[in-house]
Amino acid sequence: MKKLIILPLFLSISINVYAQSPFPNYKVNLPTANQPNEVSIAVNPVNPNYIAAGSNLYYLYVSSNAGITWTQKQMSSVWKVWGDPCLIYDANGNLFYGHLSDQRNVGSGYWIDRMVVQRSTDNGTTWGYDASIGFNPPARQQDKEWLAADLTNSVYRNNIYMAWTEFDKYGSSNPADSTRILFSRSTDSGFSWSMPVRISERGGDCLDSDNTVEGCVPAVGP
């Protein structure tokens, strides 16, 4: 009978201990925002009290007190903003916001026809410029970008790297249409970017499915 009494008591104590998380949760987005998905978050290495996050399609959330309170904003760009947010800080505390473009309603452009990277020097309060990367007309789509900052103590410090998927024709079932992983880097704090190069050996289909070459995440070693 002792085992039957002690075991439930032990389980009860364990559940209570693990249920009491030492980290409080704070609400980030406003109740009116109905698209907070595909979230990216970054912490300023110069001052960790500054945190920035992004979510689809064009949201930006900033905190100056280590995540206790947040301000919600909407990003804008001359290339328009169409999701897949990726936020990073470089070693100097500059904030970068990468996203897709949406040029369908501005004349000769196409949907997700390029990557866009914006930079802020004041933790997301203002944004100085937005760079266009990967534009490959007439109609190839550029999708699922991800960024990495070089924080090493080397000659490459503060380089910004990007990898993403290029579609010949998004959603196409034609075997002649394929996908590939491309790479580009910036050595001047995001102002200009190198000519994209292919880094995937094999291509995939354009169905945005299991056989599509996509979902790359660049990283920088120590």
CSV table of N, CA and C in Angstrom, one decimal, residues 139-143 165-171 177-180 205-206:
chain,number,residue,atom,x,y,z
A,139,ALA,N,10.2,36.1,-65.1
A,139,ALA,CA,9.1,35.7,-64.2
A,139,ALA,C,9.5,34.7,-63.1
A,140,ARG,N,10.8,34.6,-62.9
A,140,ARG,CA,11.2,33.6,-61.8
A,140,ARG,C,10.9,34.2,-60.5
A,141,GLN,N,10.4,33.3,-59.6
A,141,GLN,CA,10.1,33.8,-58.2
A,141,GLN,C,11.2,33.4,-57.2
A,142,GLN,N,11.4,34.3,-56.3
A,142,GLN,CA,12.4,34.2,-55.3
A,142,GLN,C,11.7,34.1,-53.9
A,143,ASP,N,12.0,33.0,-53.2
A,143,ASP,CA,11.1,32.6,-52.0
A,143,ASP,C,12.0,32.1,-50.9
A,165,THR,N,15.4,30.2,-52.1
A,165,THR,CA,15.0,29.3,-53.2
A,165,THR,C,14.5,30.1,-54.4
A,166,GLU,N,15.0,29.8,-55.6
A,166,GLU,CA,14.5,30.3,-56.8
A,166,GLU,C,13.6,29.3,-57.5
A,167,PHE,N,12.4,29.8,-57.9
A,167,PHE,CA,11.4,28.9,-58.6
A,167,PHE,C,11.4,29.4,-60.1
A,168,ASP,N,11.5,28.4,-61.0
A,168,ASP,CA,11.3,28.8,-62.4
A,168,ASP,C,9.9,29.3,-62.6
A,169,LYS,N,8.9,28.6,-62.0
A,169,LYS,CA,7.5,29.0,-62.1
A,169,LYS,C,6.8,28.4,-60.9
A,170,TYR,N,6.5,29.2,-59.9
A,170,TYR,CA,5.9,28.8,-58.6
A,170,TYR,C,4.6,28.0,-58.9
A,171,GLY,N,4.5,26.8,-58.3
A,171,GLY,CA,3.3,26.0,-58.4
A,171,GLY,C,3.2,25.1,-59.7
A,177,ASP,N,10.3,22.8,-65.2
A,177,ASP,CA,10.5,23.9,-64.2
A,177,ASP,C,11.0,23.3,-63.0
A,178,SER,N,12.0,24.0,-62.4
A,178,SER,CA,12.7,23.5,-61.2
A,178,SER,C,13.0,24.6,-60.2
A,179,THR,N,13.5,24.1,-59.1
A,179,THR,CA,13.9,25.0,-58.0
A,179,THR,C,15.4,24.8,-57.7
A,180,ARG,N,16.0,25.8,-57.1
A,180,ARG,CA,17.4,25.7,-56.7
A,180,ARG,C,17.7,26.7,-55.5
A,205,ASP,N,11.3,20.2,-57.7
A,205,ASP,CA,10.1,20.6,-58.5
A,205,ASP,C,9.7,22.0,-58.0
A,206,CYS,N,8.6,22.5,-58.6
A,206,CYS,CA,8.2,23.9,-58.3
A,206,CYS,C,6.8,23.8,-57.6
